[in-house]
Short mmCIF file of C-alpha atoms in Angstrom, two decimals:
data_model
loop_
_atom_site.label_atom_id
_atom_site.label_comp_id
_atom_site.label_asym_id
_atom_site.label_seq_id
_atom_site.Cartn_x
_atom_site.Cartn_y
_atom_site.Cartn_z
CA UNK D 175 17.01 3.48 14.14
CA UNK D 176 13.24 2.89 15.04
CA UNK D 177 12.52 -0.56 16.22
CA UNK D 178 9.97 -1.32 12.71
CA UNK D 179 13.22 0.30 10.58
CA UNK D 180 15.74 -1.78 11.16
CA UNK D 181 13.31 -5.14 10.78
CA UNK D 182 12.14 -3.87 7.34
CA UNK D 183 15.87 -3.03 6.43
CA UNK D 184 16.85 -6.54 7.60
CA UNK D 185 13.88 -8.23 6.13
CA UNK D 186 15.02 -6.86 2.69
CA UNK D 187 18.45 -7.31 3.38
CA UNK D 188 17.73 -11.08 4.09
CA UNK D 189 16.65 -11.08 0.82
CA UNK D 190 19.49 -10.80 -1.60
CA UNK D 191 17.51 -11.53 -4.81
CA UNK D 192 14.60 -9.65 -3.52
CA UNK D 193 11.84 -10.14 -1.38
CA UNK D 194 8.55 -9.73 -3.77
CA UNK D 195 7.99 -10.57 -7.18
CA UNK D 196 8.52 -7.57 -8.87
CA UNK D 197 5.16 -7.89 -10.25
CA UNK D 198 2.40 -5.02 -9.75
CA UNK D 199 -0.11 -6.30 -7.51
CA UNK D 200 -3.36 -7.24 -8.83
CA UNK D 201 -6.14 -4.76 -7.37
CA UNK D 202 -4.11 -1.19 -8.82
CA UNK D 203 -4.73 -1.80 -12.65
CA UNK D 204 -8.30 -2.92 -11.84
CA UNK D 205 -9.05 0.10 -9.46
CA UNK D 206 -6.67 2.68 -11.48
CA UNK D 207 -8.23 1.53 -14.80
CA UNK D 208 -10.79 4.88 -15.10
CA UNK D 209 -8.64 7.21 -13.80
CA UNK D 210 -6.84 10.10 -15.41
CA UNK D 211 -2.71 10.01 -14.30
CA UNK D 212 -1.69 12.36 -11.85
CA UNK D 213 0.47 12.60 -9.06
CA UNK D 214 0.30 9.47 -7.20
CA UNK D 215 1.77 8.12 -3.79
CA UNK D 216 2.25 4.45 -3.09
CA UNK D 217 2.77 4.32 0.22
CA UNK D 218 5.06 1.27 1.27
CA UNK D 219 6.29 1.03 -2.26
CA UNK D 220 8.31 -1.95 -1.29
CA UNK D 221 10.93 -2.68 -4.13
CA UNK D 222 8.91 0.14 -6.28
CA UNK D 223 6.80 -2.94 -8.63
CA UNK D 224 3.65 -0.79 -8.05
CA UNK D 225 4.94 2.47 -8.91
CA UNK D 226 6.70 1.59 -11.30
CA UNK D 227 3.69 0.23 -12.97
CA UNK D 228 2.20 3.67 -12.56
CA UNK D 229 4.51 5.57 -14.10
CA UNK D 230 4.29 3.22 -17.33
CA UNK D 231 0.61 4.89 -17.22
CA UNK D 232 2.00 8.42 -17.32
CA UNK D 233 1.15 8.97 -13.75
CA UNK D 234 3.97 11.66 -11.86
CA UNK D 235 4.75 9.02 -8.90
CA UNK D 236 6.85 8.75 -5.21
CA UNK D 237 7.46 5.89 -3.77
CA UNK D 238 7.50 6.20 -0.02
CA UNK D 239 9.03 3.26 2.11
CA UNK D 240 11.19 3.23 5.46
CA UNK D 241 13.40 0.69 4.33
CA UNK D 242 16.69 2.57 2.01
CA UNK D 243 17.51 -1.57 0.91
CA UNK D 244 13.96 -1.52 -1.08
CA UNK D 245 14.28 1.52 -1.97
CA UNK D 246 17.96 1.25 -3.62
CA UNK D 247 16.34 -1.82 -5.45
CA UNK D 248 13.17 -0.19 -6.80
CA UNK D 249 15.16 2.73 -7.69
CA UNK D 250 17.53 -0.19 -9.82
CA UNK D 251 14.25 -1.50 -11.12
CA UNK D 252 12.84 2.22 -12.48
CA UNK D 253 16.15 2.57 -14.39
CA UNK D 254 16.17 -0.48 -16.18
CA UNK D 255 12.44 0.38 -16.75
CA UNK D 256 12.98 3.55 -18.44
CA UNK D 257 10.65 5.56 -15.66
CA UNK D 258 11.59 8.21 -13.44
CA UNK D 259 9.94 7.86 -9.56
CA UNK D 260 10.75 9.94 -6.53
CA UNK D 261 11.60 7.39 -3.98
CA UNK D 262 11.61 9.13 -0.29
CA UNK D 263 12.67 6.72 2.76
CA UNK D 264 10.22 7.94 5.15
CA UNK D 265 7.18 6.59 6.80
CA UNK D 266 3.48 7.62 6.45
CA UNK D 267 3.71 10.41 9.06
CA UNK D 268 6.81 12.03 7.69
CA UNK D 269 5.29 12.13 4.05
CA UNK D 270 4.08 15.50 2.30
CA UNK D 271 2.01 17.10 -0.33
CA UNK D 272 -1.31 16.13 -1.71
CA UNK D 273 -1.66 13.94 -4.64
CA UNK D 274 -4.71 12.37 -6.76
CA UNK D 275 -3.73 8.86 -5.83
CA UNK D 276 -2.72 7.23 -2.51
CA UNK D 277 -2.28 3.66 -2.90
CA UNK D 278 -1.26 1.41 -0.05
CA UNK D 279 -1.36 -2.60 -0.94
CA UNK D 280 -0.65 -4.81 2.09
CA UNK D 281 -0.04 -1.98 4.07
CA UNK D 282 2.49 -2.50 7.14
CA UNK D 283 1.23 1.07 9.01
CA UNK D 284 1.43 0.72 12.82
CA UNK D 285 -1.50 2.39 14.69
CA UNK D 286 -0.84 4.44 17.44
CA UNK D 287 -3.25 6.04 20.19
CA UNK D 288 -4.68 9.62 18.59
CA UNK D 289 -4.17 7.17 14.87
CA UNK D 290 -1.73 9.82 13.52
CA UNK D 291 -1.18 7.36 11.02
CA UNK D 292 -4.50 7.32 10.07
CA UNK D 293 -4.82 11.21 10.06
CA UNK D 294 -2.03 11.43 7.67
CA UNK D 295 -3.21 8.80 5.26
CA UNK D 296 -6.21 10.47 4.54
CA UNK D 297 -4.11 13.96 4.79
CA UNK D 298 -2.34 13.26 1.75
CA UNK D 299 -5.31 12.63 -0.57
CA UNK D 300 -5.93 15.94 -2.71
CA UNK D 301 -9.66 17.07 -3.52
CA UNK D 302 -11.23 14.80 -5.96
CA UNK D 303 -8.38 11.96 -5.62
CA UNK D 304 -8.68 8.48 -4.62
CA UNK D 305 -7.44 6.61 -1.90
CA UNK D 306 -6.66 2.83 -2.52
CA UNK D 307 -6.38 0.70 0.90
CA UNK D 308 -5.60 -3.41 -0.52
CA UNK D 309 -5.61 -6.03 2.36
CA UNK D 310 -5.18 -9.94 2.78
CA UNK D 311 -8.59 -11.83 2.76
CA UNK D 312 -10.41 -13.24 4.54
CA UNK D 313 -9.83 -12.10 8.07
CA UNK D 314 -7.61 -14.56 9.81
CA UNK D 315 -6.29 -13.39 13.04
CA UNK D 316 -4.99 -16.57 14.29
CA UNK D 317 -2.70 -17.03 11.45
CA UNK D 318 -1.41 -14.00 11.74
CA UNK D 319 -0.68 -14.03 15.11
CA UNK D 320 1.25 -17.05 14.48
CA UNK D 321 3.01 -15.10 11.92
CA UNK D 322 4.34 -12.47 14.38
CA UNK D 323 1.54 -9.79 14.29
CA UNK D 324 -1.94 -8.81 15.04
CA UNK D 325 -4.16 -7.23 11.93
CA UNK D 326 -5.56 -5.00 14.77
CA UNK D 327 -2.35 -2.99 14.73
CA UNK D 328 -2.56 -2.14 11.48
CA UNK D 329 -3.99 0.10 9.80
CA UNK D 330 -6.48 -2.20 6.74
CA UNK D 331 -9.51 -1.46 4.78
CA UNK D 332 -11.94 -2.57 7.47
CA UNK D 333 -10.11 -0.29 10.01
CA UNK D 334 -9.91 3.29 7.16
CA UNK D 335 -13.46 2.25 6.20
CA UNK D 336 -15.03 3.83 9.18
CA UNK D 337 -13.19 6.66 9.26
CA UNK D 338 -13.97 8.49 6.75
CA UNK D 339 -16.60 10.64 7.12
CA UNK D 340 -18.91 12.85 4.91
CA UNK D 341 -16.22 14.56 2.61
CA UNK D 342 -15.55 11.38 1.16
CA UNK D 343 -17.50 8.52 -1.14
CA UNK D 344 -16.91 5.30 -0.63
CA UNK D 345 -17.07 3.47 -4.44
CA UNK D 346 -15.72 0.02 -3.71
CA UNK D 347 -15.25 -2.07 -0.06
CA UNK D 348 -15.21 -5.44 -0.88
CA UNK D 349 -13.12 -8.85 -1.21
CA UNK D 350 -12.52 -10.48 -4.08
CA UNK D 351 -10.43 -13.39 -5.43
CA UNK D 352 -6.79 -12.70 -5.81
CA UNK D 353 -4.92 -12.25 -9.17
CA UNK D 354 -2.20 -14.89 -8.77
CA UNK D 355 -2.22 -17.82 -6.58
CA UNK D 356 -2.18 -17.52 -3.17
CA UNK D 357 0.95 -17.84 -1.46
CA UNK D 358 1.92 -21.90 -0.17
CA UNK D 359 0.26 -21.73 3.26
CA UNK D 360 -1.40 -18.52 3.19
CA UNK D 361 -5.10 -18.71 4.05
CA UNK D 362 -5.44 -15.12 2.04
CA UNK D 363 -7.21 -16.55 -1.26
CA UNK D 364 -8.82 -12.82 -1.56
CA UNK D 365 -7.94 -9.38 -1.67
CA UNK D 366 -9.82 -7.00 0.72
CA UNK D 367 -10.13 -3.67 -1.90
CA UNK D 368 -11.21 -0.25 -0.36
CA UNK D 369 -11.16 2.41 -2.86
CA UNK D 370 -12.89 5.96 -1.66
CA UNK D 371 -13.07 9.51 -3.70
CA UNK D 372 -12.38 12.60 -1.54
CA UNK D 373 -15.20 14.70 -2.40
CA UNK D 374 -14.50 18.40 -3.66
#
């Protein structure tokens, strides 16, 4: 089992009543809101809150995640819910198909040298679809250095921002407050949103 598995596997596992709030997170209704549903990706789906929340909205989701503990429990979650989700234990690189939204909140994607990670992102956003990138605000490497991990190893809005070149439009790059409170002892009191339309 890759090193990042089996911490996100115990991480989860640690967590017997589960490890987020079950709650969708705050940017995806505001940056969804215009959209027609599709198919839709959320990329570390986590304990599925997100796309669960998308298939309320008649969006066709997956839920991608490397971690089979979350996944069991958002698969638990979409049942009670009423909503059918493909959930797929994989990780960004292993993921296929195009779809018309690609959502990543908080993302925990490693970058690598050549940023296959990166390359596949961006890969799986069809013609005319949207890519949502959500990161903590404002930047606070120290903190999260102290937390066990650099933001520079990870891919975030400010590091997908730059990379994307003329066959796409940036609409929204920007922090703003969060939704809920901010964590106890988190400096993150914003949400760093990129949204971006591949053109056609």
């Amino acid at each position: 089992m890759h090193d990042d598995v089996a911490e996100w596997e115990g991480r989860y596992a640690s967590h017997e009543g589960g490890l987020f709030s079950g709650n969708v997170n705050g940017p995806l209704p505001v940056e969804v809101a215009g959209l027609r549903p599709g198919r839709a990706l959320d990329v570390g789906c986590g304990e599925g809150a997100d796309a669960i929340w998308l298939a309320q909205q008649g969006w066709t989701v997956t839920g991608l995640d490397v971690s089979t503990v979350a996944l069991g429990r958002a698969a638990e979650a979409a049942r009670s819910a009423g909503v059918q989700v493909e959930w797929v234990a994989a990780g960004v690189t292993q993921a296929s198909g195009t779809f018309d939204l690609v959502a990543a909140h908080y993302p925990a994607i490693k970058r690598s040298p050549g940023e296959p990670e990166l390359a596949a992102l961006l890969g799986l956003v069809a013609v005319d679809g949207t890519l949502l990138v959500v990161g903590h605000g404002p930047p606070n490497p120290e903190f999260a250095r102290s937390r066990g991990f650099d933001p520079a190893d990870y891919l975030l809005p400010d590091t997908v921002a730059p990379a994307l070149g003329a066959d796409w439009e940036i609409l929204v790059h920007e922090q703003r407050p969060r939704v809920r409170p901010t964590p106890p002892g988190s400096p993150w009191t914003h949400d760093d949103v990129l949204r971006a339309r591949r053109r056609g």
